[in-house]
Amino acid sequence: MSSNLDRLAASEPEPLGPPQPSAPDAAVPAWLGSAQWLHDSPVDDSAAERRWSDESIDDPFDPGDPDSDGPLRRRWRSTPAAAIGLVIVGVLATLVALYTAFADGATGADVPVAFPESAGAATSSTVSVQTADPPAELVISVVGLVHRPGLVRLPPQSRVADALEKAGGARSGADLLSLNLAQPLRDGDQVLVGFADPAGGPQMRSAVVAVDGAGGAPPPSAGATTGALPPAAAEQPRVDLNTATEAELDTLPGVGPVTAAAIIAWRNANGRFSSVDQLAEVDGIGPARLEKLRDRVTV
């Protein structure tokens, strides 16, 4: 068997040693020649050249470059157009909302607006206006020529005639022509019953005096006054100095029984008065008293 092994060993070629590097260039140090690092792998220059020649270089500034940034550039280019479209849609929606609001306001429809309630604020902003209830009864003042003057109480919607009846009715000589007996009364009104002299003497016309001057009270009847005498009524009839009695002369202002007797004595002694100025010749009548009597006497 050993002879067989020797024969096989003699027939195998002698193994070659490790490859020896070629002789370095004279200008390159021997240690920096073609030596490689332990982790380096042999580089195939032809493969590297083929890889660089096959791969394309992206040019971001070349619009004709069919590289992978095409979709990205197209996406960025489409973004402004989409934004403009959204803005236009928003403006149109706003215009439609404004038109609808103004159209509803033009037709008179109230658009409810909800406001937040602040702390401590009232729960309702509606102010209710309370209307005063009408009084259960009317209190009317009736004065003047009535049998029972004073305050009378009447039901609502009563009239002047009801107030006079409640006060016992009008007395003789009362001025009822100046009163509108059908006039409605208000609470607090006053019915003033005046008097009239058929002979043309002093008179005071009747009237309804409202509780407030112009607060909606019924207006006084036509021709009624509140107590002031009209000029015709204020003018008193003149006393004739030639025919007046002592009692009639005694009613004149500033003339008493003594002066009235002196006027009759002068008339008996001198005859008829021919002028009012002759009263100055009567004892007790001076210039001041004569001026008071000038408009009250005649001859």
PDB file of C-alpha atoms in Angstrom:
ATOM      1  CA  MET A   1       0.000   0.000   0.000  1.00  0.00           C
ATOM      2  CA  SER A   2       2.857   2.366   0.773  1.00  0.00           C
ATOM      3  CA  SER A   3       4.137   1.806  -2.709  1.00  0.00           C
ATOM      4  CA  ASN A   4       0.828   2.941  -4.112  1.00  0.00           C
ATOM      5  CA  LEU A   5       0.917   6.104  -2.077  1.00  0.00           C
ATOM      6  CA  ASP A   6       4.406   6.883  -3.214  1.00  0.00           C
ATOM      7  CA  ARG A   7       3.338   6.403  -6.790  1.00  0.00           C
ATOM      8  CA  LEU A   8       0.359   8.792  -6.441  1.00  0.00           C
ATOM      9  CA  ALA A   9       2.522  11.416  -4.811  1.00  0.00           C
ATOM     10  CA  ALA A  10       5.046  11.222  -7.601  1.00  0.00           C
ATOM     11  CA  SER A  11       2.329  11.595 -10.255  1.00  0.00           C
ATOM     12  CA  GLU A  12       0.762  14.845  -8.738  1.00  0.00           C
ATOM     13  CA  PRO A  13       2.335  18.072  -9.906  1.00  0.00           C
ATOM     14  CA  GLU A  14       4.136  20.177  -7.364  1.00  0.00           C
ATOM     15  CA  PRO A  15       1.855  22.840  -5.909  1.00  0.00           C
ATOM     16  CA  LEU A  16       2.526  26.384  -6.823  1.00  0.00           C
ATOM     17  CA  GLY A  17       3.302  28.943  -4.151  1.00  0.00           C
ATOM     18  CA  PRO A  18       1.361  32.118  -3.508  1.00  0.00           C
ATOM     19  CA  PRO A  19       1.355  34.554  -6.409  1.00  0.00           C
ATOM     20  CA  GLN A  20       4.147  37.015  -6.257  1.00  0.00           C
ATOM     21  CA  PRO A  21       3.511  40.658  -7.005  1.00  0.00           C
ATOM     22  CA  SER A  22       4.989  42.071 -10.135  1.00  0.00           C
ATOM     23  CA  ALA A  23       7.965  44.265  -9.868  1.00  0.00           C
ATOM     24  CA  PRO A  24       6.939  47.752  -8.700  1.00  0.00           C
ATOM     25  CA  ASP A  25       7.590  50.831 -10.703  1.00  0.00           C
ATOM     26  CA  ALA A  26      10.783  52.593  -9.929  1.00  0.00           C
ATOM     27  CA  ALA A  27       8.887  55.813  -8.914  1.00  0.00           C
ATOM     28  CA  VAL A  28       6.483  54.047  -6.547  1.00  0.00           C
ATOM     29  CA  PRO A  29       7.680  52.588  -3.266  1.00  0.00           C
ATOM     30  CA  ALA A  30       7.551  48.897  -3.017  1.00  0.00           C
ATOM     31  CA  TRP A  31       5.218  48.990  -0.021  1.00  0.00           C
ATOM     32  CA  LEU A  32       2.710  51.204  -1.894  1.00  0.00           C
ATOM     33  CA  GLY A  33       2.695  49.285  -5.151  1.00  0.00           C
ATOM     34  CA  SER A  34      -0.187  47.003  -5.842  1.00  0.00           C
ATOM     35  CA  ALA A  35      -0.586  45.950  -2.257  1.00  0.00           C
ATOM     36  CA  GLN A  36      -4.112  45.594  -1.049  1.00  0.00           C
ATOM     37  CA  TRP A  37      -5.716  45.829   2.348  1.00  0.00           C
ATOM     38  CA  LEU A  38      -6.904  42.698   3.964  1.00  0.00           C
ATOM     39  CA  HIS A  39     -10.599  43.788   3.758  1.00  0.00           C
ATOM     40  CA  ASP A  40     -10.417  45.003   0.215  1.00  0.00           C
ATOM     41  CA  SER A  41     -11.940  42.960  -2.527  1.00  0.00           C
ATOM     42  CA  PRO A  42     -10.678  42.912  -6.019  1.00  0.00           C
ATOM     43  CA  VAL A  43     -12.203  45.761  -8.027  1.00  0.00           C
ATOM     44  CA  ASP A  44     -13.445  45.130 -11.495  1.00  0.00           C
ATOM     45  CA  ASP A  45     -12.839  48.406 -13.302  1.00  0.00           C
ATOM     46  CA  SER A  46     -14.853  47.363 -16.295  1.00  0.00           C
ATOM     47  CA  ALA A  47     -17.900  46.552 -14.102  1.00  0.00           C
ATOM     48  CA  ALA A  48     -17.652  49.947 -12.375  1.00  0.00           C
ATOM     49  CA  GLU A  49     -17.492  51.682 -15.728  1.00  0.00           C
ATOM     50  CA  ARG A  50     -20.528  49.760 -16.932  1.00  0.00           C
ATOM     51  CA  ARG A  51     -22.446  50.672 -13.740  1.00  0.00           C
ATOM     52  CA  TRP A  52     -21.752  54.377 -14.094  1.00  0.00           C
ATOM     53  CA  SER A  53     -22.524  54.332 -17.769  1.00  0.00           C
ATOM     54  CA  ASP A  54     -25.877  52.519 -17.234  1.00  0.00           C
ATOM     55  CA  GLU A  55     -27.095  54.751 -14.367  1.00  0.00           C
ATOM     56  CA  SER A  56     -28.584  58.109 -15.278  1.00  0.00           C
ATOM     57  CA  ILE A  57     -27.811  61.295 -13.391  1.00  0.00           C
ATOM     58  CA  ASP A  58     -30.879  63.225 -12.267  1.00  0.00           C
ATOM     59  CA  ASP A  59     -30.907  66.834 -13.314  1.00  0.00           C
ATOM     60  CA  PRO A  60     -33.488  68.770 -11.289  1.00  0.00           C
ATOM     61  CA  PHE A  61     -33.278  71.757 -13.652  1.00  0.00           C
ATOM     62  CA  ASP A  62     -33.768  69.786 -16.863  1.00  0.00           C
ATOM     63  CA  PRO A  63     -37.499  69.469 -17.711  1.00  0.00           C
ATOM     64  CA  GLY A  64     -36.696  66.839 -20.335  1.00  0.00           C
ATOM     65  CA  ASP A  65     -34.962  64.586 -17.911  1.00  0.00           C
ATOM     66  CA  PRO A  66     -37.150  61.441 -17.566  1.00  0.00           C
ATOM     67  CA  ASP A  67     -35.993  60.730 -14.036  1.00  0.00           C
ATOM     68  CA  SER A  68     -37.936  59.788 -10.960  1.00  0.00           C
ATOM     69  CA  ASP A  69     -38.648  63.369  -9.857  1.00  0.00           C
ATOM     70  CA  GLY A  70     -41.261  63.823 -12.581  1.00  0.00           C
ATOM     71  CA  PRO A  71     -44.331  62.870 -10.471  1.00  0.00           C
ATOM     72  CA  LEU A  72     -43.035  64.906  -7.542  1.00  0.00           C
ATOM     73  CA  ARG A  73     -42.621  68.001  -9.699  1.00  0.00           C
ATOM     74  CA  ARG A  74     -46.050  67.468 -11.203  1.00  0.00           C
ATOM     75  CA  ARG A  75     -47.571  67.183  -7.697  1.00  0.00           C
ATOM     76  CA  TRP A  76     -46.041  70.488  -6.619  1.00  0.00           C
ATOM     77  CA  ARG A  77     -47.177  72.150  -9.793  1.00  0.00           C
ATOM     78  CA  SER A  78     -50.791  71.001  -9.264  1.00  0.00           C
ATOM     79  CA  THR A  79     -50.944  72.282  -5.638  1.00  0.00           C
ATOM     80  CA  PRO A  80     -51.486  76.042  -6.448  1.00  0.00           C
ATOM     81  CA  ALA A  81     -54.310  75.224  -8.858  1.00  0.00           C
ATOM     82  CA  ALA A  82     -56.067  73.098  -6.226  1.00  0.00           C
ATOM     83  CA  ALA A  83     -55.664  75.833  -3.601  1.00  0.00           C
ATOM     84  CA  ILE A  84     -57.131  78.452  -5.948  1.00  0.00           C
ATOM     85  CA  GLY A  85     -60.059  76.143  -6.615  1.00  0.00           C
ATOM     86  CA  LEU A  86     -60.727  75.751  -2.895  1.00  0.00           C
ATOM     87  CA  VAL A  87     -60.600  79.522  -2.384  1.00  0.00           C
ATOM     88  CA  ILE A  88     -63.099  80.070  -5.208  1.00  0.00           C
ATOM     89  CA  VAL A  89     -65.444  77.451  -3.756  1.00  0.00           C
ATOM     90  CA  GLY A  90     -65.223  79.118  -0.316  1.00  0.00           C
ATOM     91  CA  VAL A  91     -65.971  82.579  -1.750  1.00  0.00           C
ATOM     92  CA  LEU A  92     -68.979  81.238  -3.669  1.00  0.00           C
ATOM     93  CA  ALA A  93     -70.315  79.528  -0.542  1.00  0.00           C
ATOM     94  CA  THR A  94     -69.946  82.781   1.433  1.00  0.00           C
ATOM     95  CA  LEU A  95     -71.775  84.781  -1.237  1.00  0.00           C
ATOM     96  CA  VAL A  96     -74.614  82.265  -1.301  1.00  0.00           C
ATOM     97  CA  ALA A  97     -74.940  82.408   2.502  1.00  0.00           C
ATOM     98  CA  LEU A  98     -74.976  86.226   2.502  1.00  0.00           C
ATOM     99  CA  TYR A  99     -77.556  86.350  -0.281  1.00  0.00           C
ATOM    100  CA  THR A 100     -79.782  83.917   1.601  1.00  0.00           C
ATOM    101  CA  ALA A 101     -79.493  85.936   4.827  1.00  0.00           C
ATOM    102  CA  PHE A 102     -80.315  89.242   3.113  1.00  0.00           C
ATOM    103  CA  ALA A 103     -83.173  87.641   1.187  1.00  0.00           C
ATOM    104  CA  ASP A 104     -84.686  86.346   4.430  1.00  0.00           C
ATOM    105  CA  GLY A 105     -84.271  89.786   6.039  1.00  0.00           C
ATOM    106  CA  ALA A 106     -85.976  91.519   3.100  1.00  0.00           C
ATOM    107  CA  THR A 107     -89.079  89.350   3.472  1.00  0.00           C
ATOM    108  CA  GLY A 108     -89.439  90.435   7.116  1.00  0.00           C
ATOM    109  CA  ALA A 109     -88.440  87.104   8.695  1.00  0.00           C
ATOM    110  CA  ASP A 110     -86.632  87.510  11.991  1.00  0.00           C
ATOM    111  CA  VAL A 111     -83.387  85.614  12.226  1.00  0.00           C
ATOM    112  CA  PRO A 112     -82.905  84.510  15.835  1.00  0.00           C
ATOM    113  CA  VAL A 113     -79.464  85.263  17.184  1.00  0.00           C
ATOM    114  CA  ALA A 114     -78.252  83.328  20.190  1.00  0.00           C
ATOM    115  CA  PHE A 115     -76.022  85.253  22.571  1.00  0.00           C
ATOM    116  CA  PRO A 116     -74.045  83.583  25.353  1.00  0.00           C
ATOM    117  CA  GLU A 117     -75.335  84.308  28.800  1.00  0.00           C
ATOM    118  CA  SER A 118     -72.824  85.947  31.087  1.00  0.00           C
ATOM    119  CA  ALA A 119     -72.447  84.973  34.709  1.00  0.00           C
ATOM    120  CA  GLY A 120     -75.030  86.639  36.856  1.00  0.00           C
ATOM    121  CA  ALA A 121     -77.037  87.878  33.906  1.00  0.00           C
ATOM    122  CA  ALA A 122     -80.753  87.489  33.713  1.00  0.00           C
ATOM    123  CA  THR A 123     -81.973  84.266  32.203  1.00  0.00           C
ATOM    124  CA  SER A 124     -84.289  86.126  29.865  1.00  0.00           C
ATOM    125  CA  SER A 125     -83.686  89.413  28.108  1.00  0.00           C
ATOM    126  CA  THR A 126     -87.364  89.918  27.402  1.00  0.00           C
ATOM    127  CA  VAL A 127     -88.730  92.831  29.365  1.00  0.00           C
ATOM    128  CA  SER A 128     -92.380  92.351  30.037  1.00  0.00           C
ATOM    129  CA  VAL A 129     -94.365  95.573  30.067  1.00  0.00           C
ATOM    130  CA  GLN A 130     -96.999  95.301  32.734  1.00  0.00           C
ATOM    131  CA  THR A 131    -100.222  97.096  31.964  1.00  0.00           C
ATOM    132  CA  ALA A 132    -101.967  98.707  34.888  1.00  0.00           C
ATOM    133  CA  ASP A 133    -105.271  97.064  35.619  1.00  0.00           C
ATOM    134  CA  PRO A 134    -108.310  99.359  35.539  1.00  0.00           C
ATOM    135  CA  PRO A 135    -109.560 100.345  38.997  1.00  0.00           C
ATOM    136  CA  ALA A 136    -112.394  98.342  40.443  1.00  0.00           C
ATOM    137  CA  GLU A 137    -114.323 101.558  41.111  1.00  0.00           C
ATOM    138  CA  LEU A 138    -114.078 105.254  40.289  1.00  0.00           C
ATOM    139  CA  VAL A 139    -113.679 107.906  42.975  1.00  0.00           C
ATOM    140  CA  ILE A 140    -115.177 111.177  41.697  1.00  0.00           C
ATOM    141  CA  SER A 141    -115.291 114.563  43.413  1.00  0.00           C
ATOM    142  CA  VAL A 142    -118.612 116.371  42.958  1.00  0.00           C
ATOM    143  CA  VAL A 143    -118.720 120.000  44.171  1.00  0.00           C
ATOM    144  CA  GLY A 144    -120.954 123.000  43.616  1.00  0.00           C
ATOM    145  CA  LEU A 145    -124.714 123.177  43.489  1.00  0.00           C
ATOM    146  CA  VAL A 146    -125.538 119.590  44.434  1.00  0.00           C
ATOM    147  CA  HIS A 147    -127.393 118.282  47.459  1.00  0.00           C
ATOM    148  CA  ARG A 148    -124.558 116.091  48.803  1.00  0.00           C
ATOM    149  CA  PRO A 149    -121.213 117.480  47.583  1.00  0.00           C
ATOM    150  CA  GLY A 150    -118.110 115.387  48.201  1.00  0.00           C
ATOM    151  CA  LEU A 151    -116.572 112.134  47.030  1.00  0.00           C
ATOM    152  CA  VAL A 152    -118.732 109.545  45.336  1.00  0.00           C
ATOM    153  CA  ARG A 153    -117.786 106.024  44.292  1.00  0.00           C
ATOM    154  CA  LEU A 154    -118.959 104.748  40.945  1.00  0.00           C
ATOM    155  CA  PRO A 155    -118.404 101.608  38.859  1.00  0.00           C
ATOM    156  CA  PRO A 156    -116.079 101.841  35.848  1.00  0.00           C
ATOM    157  CA  GLN A 157    -117.374 103.513  32.672  1.00  0.00           C
ATOM    158  CA  SER A 158    -119.693 105.760  34.657  1.00  0.00           C
ATOM    159  CA  ARG A 159    -120.781 109.139  33.266  1.00  0.00           C
ATOM    160  CA  VAL A 160    -121.411 112.661  34.564  1.00  0.00           C
ATOM    161  CA  ALA A 161    -125.117 111.962  35.048  1.00  0.00           C
ATOM    162  CA  ASP A 162    -124.250 109.023  37.330  1.00  0.00           C
ATOM    163  CA  ALA A 163    -122.014 111.250  39.464  1.00  0.00           C
ATOM    164  CA  LEU A 164    -124.735 113.905  39.838  1.00  0.00           C
ATOM    165  CA  GLU A 165    -127.287 111.293  40.812  1.00  0.00           C
ATOM    166  CA  LYS A 166    -124.880 109.800  43.365  1.00  0.00           C
ATOM    167  CA  ALA A 167    -124.390 113.288  44.864  1.00  0.00           C
ATOM    168  CA  GLY A 168    -128.134 113.752  45.349  1.00  0.00           C
ATOM    169  CA  GLY A 169    -128.821 115.618  42.140  1.00  0.00           C
ATOM    170  CA  ALA A 170    -128.336 119.239  41.132  1.00  0.00           C
ATOM    171  CA  ARG A 171    -129.860 122.050  43.156  1.00  0.00           C
ATOM    172  CA  SER A 172    -132.065 124.802  41.852  1.00  0.00           C
ATOM    173  CA  GLY A 173    -130.185 127.341  39.755  1.00  0.00           C
ATOM    174  CA  ALA A 174    -127.398 124.892  38.802  1.00  0.00           C
ATOM    175  CA  ASP A 175    -125.811 125.345  35.379  1.00  0.00           C
ATOM    176  CA  LEU A 176    -126.507 122.018  33.682  1.00  0.00           C
ATOM    177  CA  LEU A 177    -126.305 123.400  30.144  1.00  0.00           C
ATOM    178  CA  SER A 178    -122.501 123.578  30.371  1.00  0.00           C
ATOM    179  CA  LEU A 179    -122.219 119.915  31.388  1.00  0.00           C
ATOM    180  CA  ASN A 180    -122.246 116.969  29.014  1.00  0.00           C
ATOM    181  CA  LEU A 181    -124.194 114.506  31.114  1.00  0.00           C
ATOM    182  CA  ALA A 182    -123.129 111.607  28.843  1.00  0.00           C
ATOM    183  CA  GLN A 183    -119.406 112.343  29.190  1.00  0.00           C
ATOM    184  CA  PRO A 184    -117.392 109.333  30.507  1.00  0.00           C
ATOM    185  CA  LEU A 185    -115.474 109.826  33.724  1.00  0.00           C
ATOM    186  CA  ARG A 186    -112.012 108.709  34.828  1.00  0.00           C
ATOM    187  CA  ASP A 187    -110.847 107.854  38.304  1.00  0.00           C
ATOM    188  CA  GLY A 188    -109.994 111.076  40.149  1.00  0.00           C
ATOM    189  CA  ASP A 189    -112.028 113.476  37.976  1.00  0.00           C
ATOM    190  CA  GLN A 190    -113.959 116.359  39.509  1.00  0.00           C
ATOM    191  CA  VAL A 191    -117.437 117.495  38.469  1.00  0.00           C
ATOM    192  CA  LEU A 192    -117.906 121.200  39.198  1.00  0.00           C
ATOM    193  CA  VAL A 193    -121.569 122.227  39.140  1.00  0.00           C
ATOM    194  CA  GLY A 194    -121.796 125.991  38.661  1.00  0.00           C
ATOM    195  CA  PHE A 195    -124.705 128.373  38.831  1.00  0.00           C
ATOM    196  CA  ALA A 196    -126.423 130.665  36.370  1.00  0.00           C
ATOM    197  CA  ASP A 197    -128.589 133.715  36.975  1.00  0.00           C
ATOM    198  CA  PRO A 198    -131.431 133.944  34.455  1.00  0.00           C
ATOM    199  CA  ALA A 199    -131.640 137.693  35.139  1.00  0.00           C
ATOM    200  CA  GLY A 200    -128.076 138.212  33.968  1.00  0.00           C
ATOM    201  CA  GLY A 201    -126.492 138.340  37.396  1.00  0.00           C
ATOM    202  CA  PRO A 202    -123.257 136.659  38.491  1.00  0.00           C
ATOM    203  CA  GLN A 203    -122.780 133.142  37.227  1.00  0.00           C
ATOM    204  CA  MET A 204    -120.176 130.371  37.178  1.00  0.00           C
ATOM    205  CA  ARG A 205    -120.356 127.778  34.462  1.00  0.00           C
ATOM    206  CA  SER A 206    -120.079 124.070  35.179  1.00  0.00           C
ATOM    207  CA  ALA A 207    -117.135 121.932  34.052  1.00  0.00           C
ATOM    208  CA  VAL A 208    -115.433 118.549  34.384  1.00  0.00           C
ATOM    209  CA  VAL A 209    -111.900 118.947  35.735  1.00  0.00           C
ATOM    210  CA  ALA A 210    -109.623 116.035  34.823  1.00  0.00           C
ATOM    211  CA  VAL A 211    -107.248 114.528  37.347  1.00  0.00           C
ATOM    212  CA  ASP A 212    -104.350 115.309  34.990  1.00  0.00           C
ATOM    213  CA  GLY A 213    -104.459 118.317  32.729  1.00  0.00           C
ATOM    214  CA  ALA A 214    -103.908 116.497  29.389  1.00  0.00           C
ATOM    215  CA  GLY A 215    -103.400 112.866  30.372  1.00  0.00           C
ATOM    216  CA  GLY A 216    -106.167 111.412  28.293  1.00  0.00           C
ATOM    217  CA  ALA A 217    -109.004 112.620  30.475  1.00  0.00           C
ATOM    218  CA  PRO A 218    -112.282 113.440  28.755  1.00  0.00           C
ATOM    219  CA  PRO A 219    -112.308 117.042  27.507  1.00  0.00           C
ATOM    220  CA  PRO A 220    -114.645 119.474  29.242  1.00  0.00           C
ATOM    221  CA  SER A 221    -117.944 120.149  27.608  1.00  0.00           C
ATOM    222  CA  ALA A 222    -118.270 122.932  25.081  1.00  0.00           C
ATOM    223  CA  GLY A 223    -118.260 126.369  26.665  1.00  0.00           C
ATOM    224  CA  ALA A 224    -117.406 125.032  30.124  1.00  0.00           C
ATOM    225  CA  THR A 225    -114.883 126.835  32.295  1.00  0.00           C
ATOM    226  CA  THR A 226    -113.035 125.929  35.470  1.00  0.00           C
ATOM    227  CA  GLY A 227    -114.492 128.756  37.559  1.00  0.00           C
ATOM    228  CA  ALA A 228    -113.269 131.897  35.821  1.00  0.00           C
ATOM    229  CA  LEU A 229    -116.105 134.244  34.947  1.00  0.00           C
ATOM    230  CA  PRO A 230    -116.384 135.290  31.293  1.00  0.00           C
ATOM    231  CA  PRO A 231    -116.225 139.035  30.572  1.00  0.00           C
ATOM    232  CA  ALA A 232    -119.976 139.278  29.939  1.00  0.00           C
ATOM    233  CA  ALA A 233    -120.787 137.565  33.233  1.00  0.00           C
ATOM    234  CA  ALA A 234    -118.232 139.596  35.184  1.00  0.00           C
ATOM    235  CA  GLU A 235    -119.815 142.876  34.066  1.00  0.00           C
ATOM    236  CA  GLN A 236    -122.407 143.881  36.671  1.00  0.00           C
ATOM    237  CA  PRO A 237    -125.505 145.971  35.865  1.00  0.00           C
ATOM    238  CA  ARG A 238    -125.046 149.671  36.624  1.00  0.00           C
ATOM    239  CA  VAL A 239    -127.045 151.445  39.297  1.00  0.00           C
ATOM    240  CA  ASP A 240    -128.987 154.576  38.233  1.00  0.00           C
ATOM    241  CA  LEU A 241    -128.121 157.399  40.634  1.00  0.00           C
ATOM    242  CA  ASN A 242    -131.419 159.175  39.963  1.00  0.00           C
ATOM    243  CA  THR A 243    -133.737 156.202  40.640  1.00  0.00           C
ATOM    244  CA  ALA A 244    -131.759 153.886  42.967  1.00  0.00           C
ATOM    245  CA  THR A 245    -132.981 153.298  46.484  1.00  0.00           C
ATOM    246  CA  GLU A 246    -130.811 153.442  49.543  1.00  0.00           C
ATOM    247  CA  ALA A 247    -130.542 149.621  49.603  1.00  0.00           C
ATOM    248  CA  GLU A 248    -129.416 149.508  45.976  1.00  0.00           C
ATOM    249  CA  LEU A 249    -126.809 152.210  46.570  1.00  0.00           C
ATOM    250  CA  ASP A 250    -125.576 150.247  49.582  1.00  0.00           C
ATOM    251  CA  THR A 251    -124.500 147.359  47.244  1.00  0.00           C
ATOM    252  CA  LEU A 252    -121.973 149.590  45.455  1.00  0.00           C
ATOM    253  CA  PRO A 253    -118.267 149.121  46.352  1.00  0.00           C
ATOM    254  CA  GLY A 254    -117.133 151.542  49.025  1.00  0.00           C
ATOM    255  CA  VAL A 255    -120.673 152.776  49.707  1.00  0.00           C
ATOM    256  CA  GLY A 256    -122.218 152.010  53.055  1.00  0.00           C
ATOM    257  CA  PRO A 257    -125.523 153.062  54.595  1.00  0.00           C
ATOM    258  CA  VAL A 258    -124.152 156.498  55.545  1.00  0.00           C
ATOM    259  CA  THR A 259    -122.853 157.272  52.049  1.00  0.00           C
ATOM    260  CA  ALA A 260    -126.012 155.914  50.450  1.00  0.00           C
ATOM    261  CA  ALA A 261    -128.102 158.298  52.613  1.00  0.00           C
ATOM    262  CA  ALA A 262    -125.808 161.203  51.652  1.00  0.00           C
ATOM    263  CA  ILE A 263    -126.330 160.470  47.932  1.00  0.00           C
ATOM    264  CA  ILE A 264    -130.128 160.529  48.362  1.00  0.00           C
ATOM    265  CA  ALA A 265    -129.865 163.765  50.403  1.00  0.00           C
ATOM    266  CA  TRP A 266    -127.842 165.464  47.640  1.00  0.00           C
ATOM    267  CA  ARG A 267    -130.389 164.310  45.054  1.00  0.00           C
ATOM    268  CA  ASN A 268    -133.265 165.698  47.127  1.00  0.00           C
ATOM    269  CA  ALA A 269    -131.473 168.994  47.542  1.00  0.00           C
ATOM    270  CA  ASN A 270    -130.092 169.487  44.018  1.00  0.00           C
ATOM    271  CA  GLY A 271    -132.384 167.412  41.815  1.00  0.00           C
ATOM    272  CA  ARG A 272    -131.286 164.830  39.304  1.00  0.00           C
ATOM    273  CA  PHE A 273    -127.677 163.899  38.705  1.00  0.00           C
ATOM    274  CA  SER A 274    -126.595 165.128  35.244  1.00  0.00           C
ATOM    275  CA  SER A 275    -123.112 163.547  35.426  1.00  0.00           C
ATOM    276  CA  VAL A 276    -121.342 160.843  37.406  1.00  0.00           C
ATOM    277  CA  ASP A 277    -118.686 163.402  38.311  1.00  0.00           C
ATOM    278  CA  GLN A 278    -121.240 165.174  40.565  1.00  0.00           C
ATOM    279  CA  LEU A 279    -120.723 162.340  43.080  1.00  0.00           C
ATOM    280  CA  ALA A 280    -117.600 164.233  44.161  1.00  0.00           C
ATOM    281  CA  GLU A 281    -119.977 166.848  45.700  1.00  0.00           C
ATOM    282  CA  VAL A 282    -121.491 164.216  48.034  1.00  0.00           C
ATOM    283  CA  ASP A 283    -120.093 164.090  51.546  1.00  0.00           C
ATOM    284  CA  GLY A 284    -117.764 161.050  52.049  1.00  0.00           C
ATOM    285  CA  ILE A 285    -116.949 160.462  48.356  1.00  0.00           C
ATOM    286  CA  GLY A 286    -113.437 161.468  47.363  1.00  0.00           C
ATOM    287  CA  PRO A 287    -111.526 161.092  44.065  1.00  0.00           C
ATOM    288  CA  ALA A 288    -110.429 157.485  44.812  1.00  0.00           C
ATOM    289  CA  ARG A 289    -113.943 156.323  45.710  1.00  0.00           C
ATOM    290  CA  LEU A 290    -115.336 158.130  42.693  1.00  0.00           C
ATOM    291  CA  GLU A 291    -113.052 156.131  40.367  1.00  0.00           C
ATOM    292  CA  LYS A 292    -114.329 152.867  41.877  1.00  0.00           C
ATOM    293  CA  LEU A 293    -117.962 153.934  41.348  1.00  0.00           C
ATOM    294  CA  ARG A 294    -117.541 155.348  37.834  1.00  0.00           C
ATOM    295  CA  ASP A 295    -118.011 151.949  36.106  1.00  0.00           C
ATOM    296  CA  ARG A 296    -120.821 150.829  38.437  1.00  0.00           C
ATOM    297  CA  VAL A 297    -123.228 153.742  38.228  1.00  0.00           C
ATOM    298  CA  THR A 298    -125.059 155.654  35.539  1.00  0.00           C
ATOM    299  CA  VAL A 299    -127.337 158.724  35.235  1.00  0.00           C
TER     300      VAL A 299
END
